[in-house]
Short mmCIF file of C-alpha atoms and ligand atoms in Angstrom, two decimals:
data_model
loop_
_atom_site.label_atom_id
_atom_site.label_comp_id
_atom_site.label_asym_id
_atom_site.label_seq_id
_atom_site.Cartn_x
_atom_site.Cartn_y
_atom_site.Cartn_z
CA UNK A 5 161.36 130.31 16.31
CA UNK A 6 163.67 128.01 18.23
CA UNK A 7 162.22 125.21 20.00
CA UNK A 8 163.06 126.58 23.32
CA UNK A 9 161.38 129.69 22.62
CA UNK A 10 158.33 128.33 21.35
CA UNK A 11 158.27 126.15 24.43
CA UNK A 12 158.57 129.10 26.68
CA UNK A 13 155.85 130.80 24.81
CA UNK A 14 153.72 127.88 25.23
CA UNK A 15 154.46 127.45 28.77
CA UNK A 16 153.88 131.26 29.30
CA UNK A 17 150.49 130.70 27.77
CA UNK A 18 149.43 128.00 29.48
CA UNK A 19 150.47 129.60 32.90
CA UNK A 20 148.63 132.82 32.06
CA UNK A 21 145.51 131.06 31.78
CA UNK A 22 145.66 128.40 34.47
CA UNK A 23 147.87 130.09 37.22
CA UNK A 24 145.90 131.69 40.04
CA UNK A 25 148.99 133.40 40.97
CA UNK A 26 149.16 135.30 37.77
CA UNK A 27 145.64 136.17 38.08
CA UNK A 28 146.32 137.61 41.41
CA UNK A 29 149.13 139.30 40.18
CA UNK A 30 147.18 141.43 37.89
CA UNK A 31 144.30 142.39 40.46
CA UNK A 32 145.19 144.25 43.69
CA UNK A 33 145.25 147.39 45.79
CA UNK A 34 147.94 148.96 43.77
CA UNK A 35 147.01 147.72 40.14
CA UNK A 36 143.53 149.16 40.88
CA UNK A 37 144.87 152.21 42.27
CA UNK A 38 146.87 152.88 39.12
CA UNK A 39 144.22 151.67 36.73
CA UNK A 40 142.20 154.60 38.67
CA UNK A 41 144.84 157.25 37.67
CA UNK A 42 146.53 157.02 40.99
CA UNK A 43 150.07 156.85 41.36
CA UNK A 44 150.31 153.90 43.90
CA UNK A 45 148.93 152.14 46.63
CA UNK A 46 151.44 151.67 49.50
CA UNK A 47 152.44 150.23 52.82
CA UNK A 48 154.54 151.45 55.67
CA UNK A 49 157.09 148.87 56.87
CA UNK A 50 160.00 148.46 59.34
CA UNK A 51 163.30 146.89 59.57
CA UNK A 52 162.71 144.31 62.31
CA UNK A 53 159.71 142.78 60.39
CA UNK A 54 161.48 142.04 57.12
CA UNK A 55 162.99 138.66 58.56
CA UNK A 56 159.21 137.45 58.84
CA UNK A 57 159.25 135.90 55.21
CA UNK A 58 155.52 135.41 54.75
CA UNK A 59 155.20 139.10 55.79
CA UNK A 60 157.83 140.06 53.33
CA UNK A 61 156.14 138.27 50.58
CA UNK A 62 153.19 140.17 51.19
CA UNK A 63 154.88 143.51 51.21
CA UNK A 64 156.84 142.79 48.10
CA UNK A 65 153.65 142.07 46.21
CA UNK A 66 153.53 144.94 43.80
CA UNK A 67 149.82 143.92 42.77
CA UNK A 68 148.94 145.27 46.26
CA UNK A 69 151.84 147.67 47.17
CA UNK A 70 153.51 150.10 44.51
CA UNK A 71 155.19 151.99 47.37
CA UNK A 72 156.69 151.54 50.78
CA UNK A 73 157.35 153.94 53.51
CA UNK A 74 159.95 153.22 56.15
CA UNK A 75 158.01 153.59 59.52
CA UNK A 76 161.23 154.40 61.41
CA UNK A 77 164.27 153.93 59.54
CA UNK A 78 164.71 157.57 58.32
CA UNK A 79 163.72 159.52 61.35
CA UNK A 80 166.25 161.80 63.11
CA UNK A 81 167.06 159.62 65.97
CA UNK A 82 168.03 156.63 63.74
CA UNK A 83 169.81 158.75 61.15
CA UNK A 84 171.64 161.37 63.03
CA UNK A 85 171.65 159.94 66.77
CA UNK A 86 174.62 162.32 67.70
CA UNK A 87 175.72 165.50 66.23
CA UNK A 88 177.38 164.95 62.82
CA UNK A 89 177.36 161.30 63.07
CA UNK A 90 175.06 159.63 60.42
CA UNK A 91 173.76 156.16 60.26
CA UNK A 92 171.87 155.48 56.99
CA UNK A 93 172.05 151.46 57.39
CA UNK A 94 168.29 150.88 58.22
CA UNK A 95 167.12 153.25 55.71
CA UNK A 96 169.33 151.98 53.03
CA UNK A 97 167.78 148.39 53.74
CA UNK A 98 164.38 149.73 52.88
CA UNK A 99 165.58 151.67 49.66
CA UNK A 100 167.28 148.29 48.53
CA UNK A 101 164.11 146.47 48.99
CA UNK A 102 162.01 148.94 47.30
CA UNK A 103 164.53 148.97 44.40
CA UNK A 104 164.50 145.14 44.21
CA UNK A 105 160.59 145.05 44.25
CA UNK A 106 160.30 148.04 41.80
CA UNK A 107 158.42 150.05 44.49
CA UNK A 108 158.41 153.53 44.90
CA UNK A 109 159.35 154.93 48.34
CA UNK A 110 157.83 157.65 50.36
CA UNK A 111 160.66 158.97 52.70
CA UNK A 112 159.68 159.66 56.13
CA UNK A 113 160.58 162.20 57.96
CA UNK A 114 162.95 164.93 58.21
CA UNK A 115 161.96 167.32 60.79
CA UNK A 116 159.63 166.25 63.55
CA UNK A 117 159.36 167.12 67.31
CA UNK A 118 159.19 163.44 68.19
CA UNK A 119 161.74 160.57 67.78
CA UNK A 120 164.34 163.61 68.09
CA UNK A 121 167.57 163.03 70.02
CA UNK A 122 167.86 165.07 72.99
CA UNK A 123 171.10 166.57 71.85
CA UNK A 124 168.86 168.61 69.52
CA UNK A 125 165.88 169.24 71.70
CA UNK A 126 167.77 169.99 74.64
CA UNK A 127 170.86 171.59 73.15
CA UNK A 128 170.02 175.10 74.17
CA UNK A 129 171.00 176.35 70.57
CA UNK A 130 170.28 179.85 69.56
CA UNK A 131 168.14 180.48 66.14
CA UNK A 132 171.23 180.70 63.74
CA UNK A 133 172.77 177.76 65.06
CA UNK A 134 169.41 175.44 65.28
CA UNK A 135 168.88 176.48 61.58
CA UNK A 136 172.52 175.27 60.63
CA UNK A 137 171.78 172.04 62.59
CA UNK A 138 168.44 171.44 60.82
CA UNK A 139 169.66 172.37 57.39
CA UNK A 140 172.80 170.05 57.80
CA UNK A 141 170.54 167.17 58.86
CA UNK A 142 168.03 167.76 55.94
CA UNK A 143 171.11 168.15 53.36
CA UNK A 144 172.76 165.04 54.43
CA UNK A 145 169.97 162.89 54.49
CA UNK A 146 168.27 164.04 51.21
CA UNK A 147 171.41 164.14 49.47
CA UNK A 148 172.40 160.51 50.89
CA UNK A 149 168.93 159.28 49.35
CA UNK A 150 168.89 161.54 46.20
CA UNK A 151 167.00 159.92 43.48
CA UNK A 152 165.49 157.23 45.57
CA UNK A 153 162.66 159.33 47.35
CA UNK A 154 159.71 159.74 45.33
CA UNK A 155 158.17 161.58 48.29
CA UNK A 156 159.80 163.18 51.31
CA UNK A 157 157.73 164.03 54.34
CA UNK A 158 159.75 167.18 55.03
CA UNK A 159 157.99 168.30 58.18
CA UNK A 160 155.77 166.05 60.34
CA UNK A 161 153.16 167.19 62.88
CA UNK A 162 153.83 170.99 63.36
CA UNK A 163 150.27 171.70 64.53
CA UNK A 164 148.02 171.23 67.41
CA UNK A 165 144.47 170.32 67.37
CA UNK A 166 143.27 173.83 67.55
CA UNK A 167 145.39 174.97 64.41
CA UNK A 168 148.11 176.86 66.33
CA UNK A 169 151.74 175.76 65.92
CA UNK A 170 152.84 172.91 68.18
CA UNK A 171 155.59 173.97 70.59
CA UNK A 172 158.99 172.04 69.48
CA UNK A 173 162.46 173.15 69.49
CA UNK A 174 162.09 174.12 65.84
CA UNK A 175 159.00 176.29 66.37
CA UNK A 176 160.19 177.71 69.72
CA UNK A 177 163.60 178.56 68.52
CA UNK A 178 163.12 179.46 64.97
CA UNK A 179 159.58 180.42 64.69
CA UNK A 180 157.32 179.42 61.75
CA UNK A 181 160.42 180.29 59.47
CA UNK A 182 161.46 176.75 60.30
CA UNK A 183 159.16 175.41 57.82
CA UNK A 184 160.01 177.22 54.64
CA UNK A 185 163.65 177.08 55.68
CA UNK A 186 163.37 173.20 55.76
CA UNK A 187 161.53 172.67 52.55
CA UNK A 188 163.92 175.01 50.77
CA UNK A 189 166.85 172.88 51.96
CA UNK A 190 165.27 169.63 51.00
CA UNK A 191 164.40 171.17 47.51
CA UNK A 192 168.17 171.96 47.11
CA UNK A 193 169.22 168.57 47.94
CA UNK A 194 166.99 166.78 45.66
CA UNK A 195 165.13 168.83 43.17
CA UNK A 196 163.04 165.90 41.87
CA UNK A 197 161.47 164.73 45.28
CA UNK A 198 158.05 165.60 45.84
CA UNK A 199 157.99 167.55 49.11
CA UNK A 200 155.17 167.02 51.92
CA UNK A 201 153.96 168.37 55.00
CA UNK A 202 152.14 165.67 56.68
CA UNK A 203 150.13 165.68 59.85
CA UNK A 204 146.96 163.74 61.44
CA UNK A 205 143.32 164.78 62.17
CA UNK A 206 143.44 166.96 59.07
CA UNK A 207 140.75 164.66 57.67
CA UNK A 208 138.10 166.29 59.95
CA UNK A 209 138.48 169.46 58.10
CA UNK A 210 138.32 171.75 60.87
CA UNK A 211 140.86 174.25 62.38
CA UNK A 212 143.72 172.01 62.17
CA UNK A 213 143.06 171.30 58.52
CA UNK A 214 142.75 175.09 57.69
CA UNK A 215 146.13 175.62 59.37
CA UNK A 216 147.67 172.79 57.20
CA UNK A 217 146.54 174.76 54.24
CA UNK A 218 148.13 177.87 55.71
CA UNK A 219 151.34 176.08 55.98
CA UNK A 220 151.14 175.18 52.30
CA UNK A 221 150.76 178.96 51.64
CA UNK A 222 153.31 179.94 54.20
CA UNK A 223 156.16 177.88 52.12
CA UNK A 224 154.86 179.10 49.05
CA UNK A 225 155.11 182.66 50.18
CA UNK A 226 158.79 182.25 50.97
CA UNK A 227 159.41 181.28 47.51
CA UNK A 228 160.12 177.65 48.69
CA UNK A 229 158.99 174.43 46.97
CA UNK A 230 156.21 172.32 48.68
CA UNK A 231 154.39 169.66 46.50
CA UNK A 232 151.95 168.15 48.82
CA UNK A 233 149.87 167.76 51.78
CA UNK A 234 149.95 164.45 53.77
CA UNK A 235 146.75 163.29 55.48
CA UNK A 236 148.07 160.62 57.76
CA UNK A 237 144.63 159.09 58.22
CA UNK A 238 144.75 157.47 61.80
CA UNK A 239 141.27 157.22 61.73
CA UNK A 240 138.46 155.51 64.02
CA UNK A 241 135.68 153.06 62.91
CA UNK A 242 132.44 154.71 62.91
CA UNK A 243 134.04 158.21 63.41
CA UNK A 244 135.53 158.35 59.98
CA UNK A 245 134.45 161.51 57.93
CA UNK A 246 132.22 160.76 54.87
CA UNK A 247 133.51 160.39 51.51
CA UNK A 248 132.04 163.48 50.40
CA UNK A 249 133.60 165.73 53.21
CA UNK A 250 136.92 164.15 52.70
CA UNK A 251 136.68 164.86 48.91
CA UNK A 252 135.93 168.54 49.77
CA UNK A 253 139.15 168.45 51.96
CA UNK A 254 141.12 167.21 49.04
CA UNK A 255 139.71 169.77 46.71
CA UNK A 256 140.90 172.59 48.96
CA UNK A 257 144.19 171.22 48.83
CA UNK A 258 144.20 171.05 45.16
CA UNK A 259 143.08 174.62 44.89
CA UNK A 260 146.40 175.70 46.43
CA UNK A 261 148.18 174.22 43.44
CA UNK A 262 149.53 171.12 45.39
CA UNK A 263 148.84 167.44 45.49
CA UNK A 264 147.44 165.35 48.48
CA UNK A 265 148.10 161.89 49.65
CA UNK A 266 146.78 159.45 52.49
CA UNK A 267 150.24 158.62 54.16
CA UNK A 268 149.71 156.48 57.13
CA UNK A 269 146.05 155.26 56.92
CA UNK A 270 144.59 152.79 59.46
CA UNK A 271 141.25 152.54 61.02
CA UNK A 272 141.08 151.50 64.55
CA UNK A 273 138.54 149.91 66.52
CA UNK A 274 137.79 148.25 70.02
CA UNK A 275 139.37 144.53 70.18
CA UNK A 276 138.45 141.99 69.49
CA UNK A 277 136.71 143.57 66.60
CA UNK A 278 132.91 142.75 66.28
CA UNK A 279 131.40 141.71 62.94
CA UNK A 280 129.53 144.79 62.93
CA UNK A 281 132.67 146.88 63.41
CA UNK A 282 134.54 145.13 60.62
CA UNK A 283 131.53 145.97 58.36
CA UNK A 284 131.57 149.58 59.49
CA UNK A 285 135.46 149.44 58.79
CA UNK A 286 135.08 148.36 55.26
CA UNK A 287 132.67 151.35 54.77
CA UNK A 288 135.17 153.62 56.39
CA UNK A 289 138.10 152.52 54.40
CA UNK A 290 135.84 152.91 51.19
CA UNK A 291 135.01 156.51 52.13
CA UNK A 292 138.68 157.34 52.71
CA UNK A 293 140.20 155.38 49.57
CA UNK A 294 137.28 156.47 47.53
CA UNK A 295 137.67 160.15 48.19
CA UNK A 296 141.30 159.87 47.01
CA UNK A 297 140.13 158.13 43.76
CA UNK A 298 137.68 160.77 43.28
CA UNK A 299 139.81 163.75 43.32
CA UNK A 300 142.74 163.88 40.65
CA UNK A 301 145.24 165.75 42.81
CA UNK A 302 145.23 162.95 45.40
CA UNK A 303 147.91 160.78 44.26
CA UNK A 304 148.10 157.70 46.49
CA UNK A 305 147.19 156.07 49.47
CA UNK A 306 149.58 154.46 52.11
CA UNK A 307 148.44 152.30 54.84
CA UNK A 308 150.53 152.24 58.08
CA UNK A 309 151.77 148.59 57.64
CA UNK A 310 149.22 146.23 56.15
CA UNK A 311 148.77 143.89 58.71
CA UNK A 312 147.62 144.02 62.41
CA UNK A 313 150.51 141.85 63.21
CA UNK A 314 152.70 144.84 62.94
CA UNK A 315 150.43 147.69 63.57
CA UNK A 316 151.51 150.47 65.98
CA UNK A 317 147.98 150.89 67.39
CA UNK A 318 147.60 148.52 70.30
CA UNK A 319 150.93 149.92 71.95
CA UNK A 320 149.60 153.31 71.94
CA UNK A 321 145.66 153.26 72.10
CA UNK A 322 144.84 150.70 74.90
CA UNK A 323 142.32 148.19 73.81
CA UNK A 324 142.25 149.18 70.13
CA UNK A 325 143.29 147.73 67.12
CA UNK A 326 142.27 145.61 64.28
CA UNK A 327 143.06 148.47 62.12
CA UNK A 328 144.37 147.08 58.75
CA UNK A 329 143.26 145.21 55.82
CA UNK A 330 145.18 142.04 56.86
CA UNK A 331 144.95 140.27 60.24
CA UNK A 332 147.44 139.25 62.79
CA UNK A 333 148.00 136.03 60.70
CA UNK A 334 148.41 137.81 57.70
CA UNK A 335 145.14 136.62 56.38
CA UNK A 336 143.14 139.22 54.25
CA UNK A 337 140.10 140.54 55.74
CA UNK A 338 137.97 139.88 52.62
CA UNK A 339 135.14 142.49 53.47
CA UNK A 340 137.67 145.44 53.99
CA UNK A 341 140.21 144.50 51.16
CA UNK A 342 137.31 144.15 48.78
CA UNK A 343 135.84 147.46 50.04
CA UNK A 344 139.10 148.96 49.32
CA UNK A 345 139.22 147.33 45.86
CA UNK A 346 135.74 148.55 44.95
CA UNK A 347 136.46 152.14 45.85
CA UNK A 348 139.36 152.16 43.59
CA UNK A 349 137.37 151.05 40.47
C1 LIG B 2 165.38 183.12 63.11
O1 LIG B 2 166.32 183.09 61.76
C2 LIG B 2 165.43 183.13 60.58
C3 LIG B 2 166.24 183.32 59.53
O2 LIG B 2 167.29 184.49 59.44
C4 LIG B 2 164.22 184.17 60.78
O3 LIG B 2 163.65 184.09 59.55
C5 LIG B 2 163.48 183.88 61.87
O4 LIG B 2 162.61 184.81 62.07
C6 LIG B 2 164.53 183.86 63.13
N1 LIG B 2 163.65 183.82 64.16
C7 LIG B 2 163.63 184.29 65.37
C8 LIG B 2 162.55 183.85 66.41
O5 LIG B 2 164.01 185.24 65.54
#
């Protein structure tokens, strides 16, 4: 052994013993999730935030985040703002970051009624033409990112609260067949990617959740591939369903032969958050993350960004926020963070 390699062994041994950084590096949300048999714990992010260096360091810490999701970079209005014109730059930035960090990528989303350019929603296309447009969009985007996307949210938010289909240009023109057609196109473009249907308020286990199970069966009945159901998990402090009822939902998904994931978890409260609200929030995070930990077919949890600094909640739900495990100053909320860690143990 040369002197330099002996020296580096010694330095390694010393730093492994004494460095608080290396200790942190082995104990985090993602490492705990993986140790519990999950595939990742992840966070959403967005291009505008990546110039915030302390934020970027937290996002890139793979002890906490083994997966990232682009919040907006892969949505239709960004990717194909006018017919046949594709702009992958923002999405590529997130892909490059995930590759550099060694993180998985949940790619989001191909077919959604929102952030959809008006050339699609108001184009007045007939059934066959709209199918062509949708399939072309999916094929181009999934092919561009082929091999990079561990998951794809193929269709997002297809349901109303009562379990009926949401009116959208896709549903209104094509009918429910737009779902299996979209999944088949995605599978053809990247056979390796896990394909998800993703929606919110499924956690309550009611009509909307049952309709989501029907969507899984519908896609299967067409012979198209669907791998998972995404529970967005935009929950409310004090109204989050219990761990056992969330486990029961996840088991119903597993019974269809597909996997599940929490894809956009955040748990909002009235701001400023009281001490009691934060204590309840810790329990609500534990109920949701603990349900995923307990059900083998639940593969991972993604929070919808990790810090209140970049949460979407205050801009959409007035007077609400404080929904994430890190505060607006990028400081960990120890109570919430530790509750998640424990739920993963
Ligand atoms: C549109 O065409 C597809 C594919 O042929 C078909 O499955 C679907 O039912 C059609 N939708 C309507 C509303 O006719």
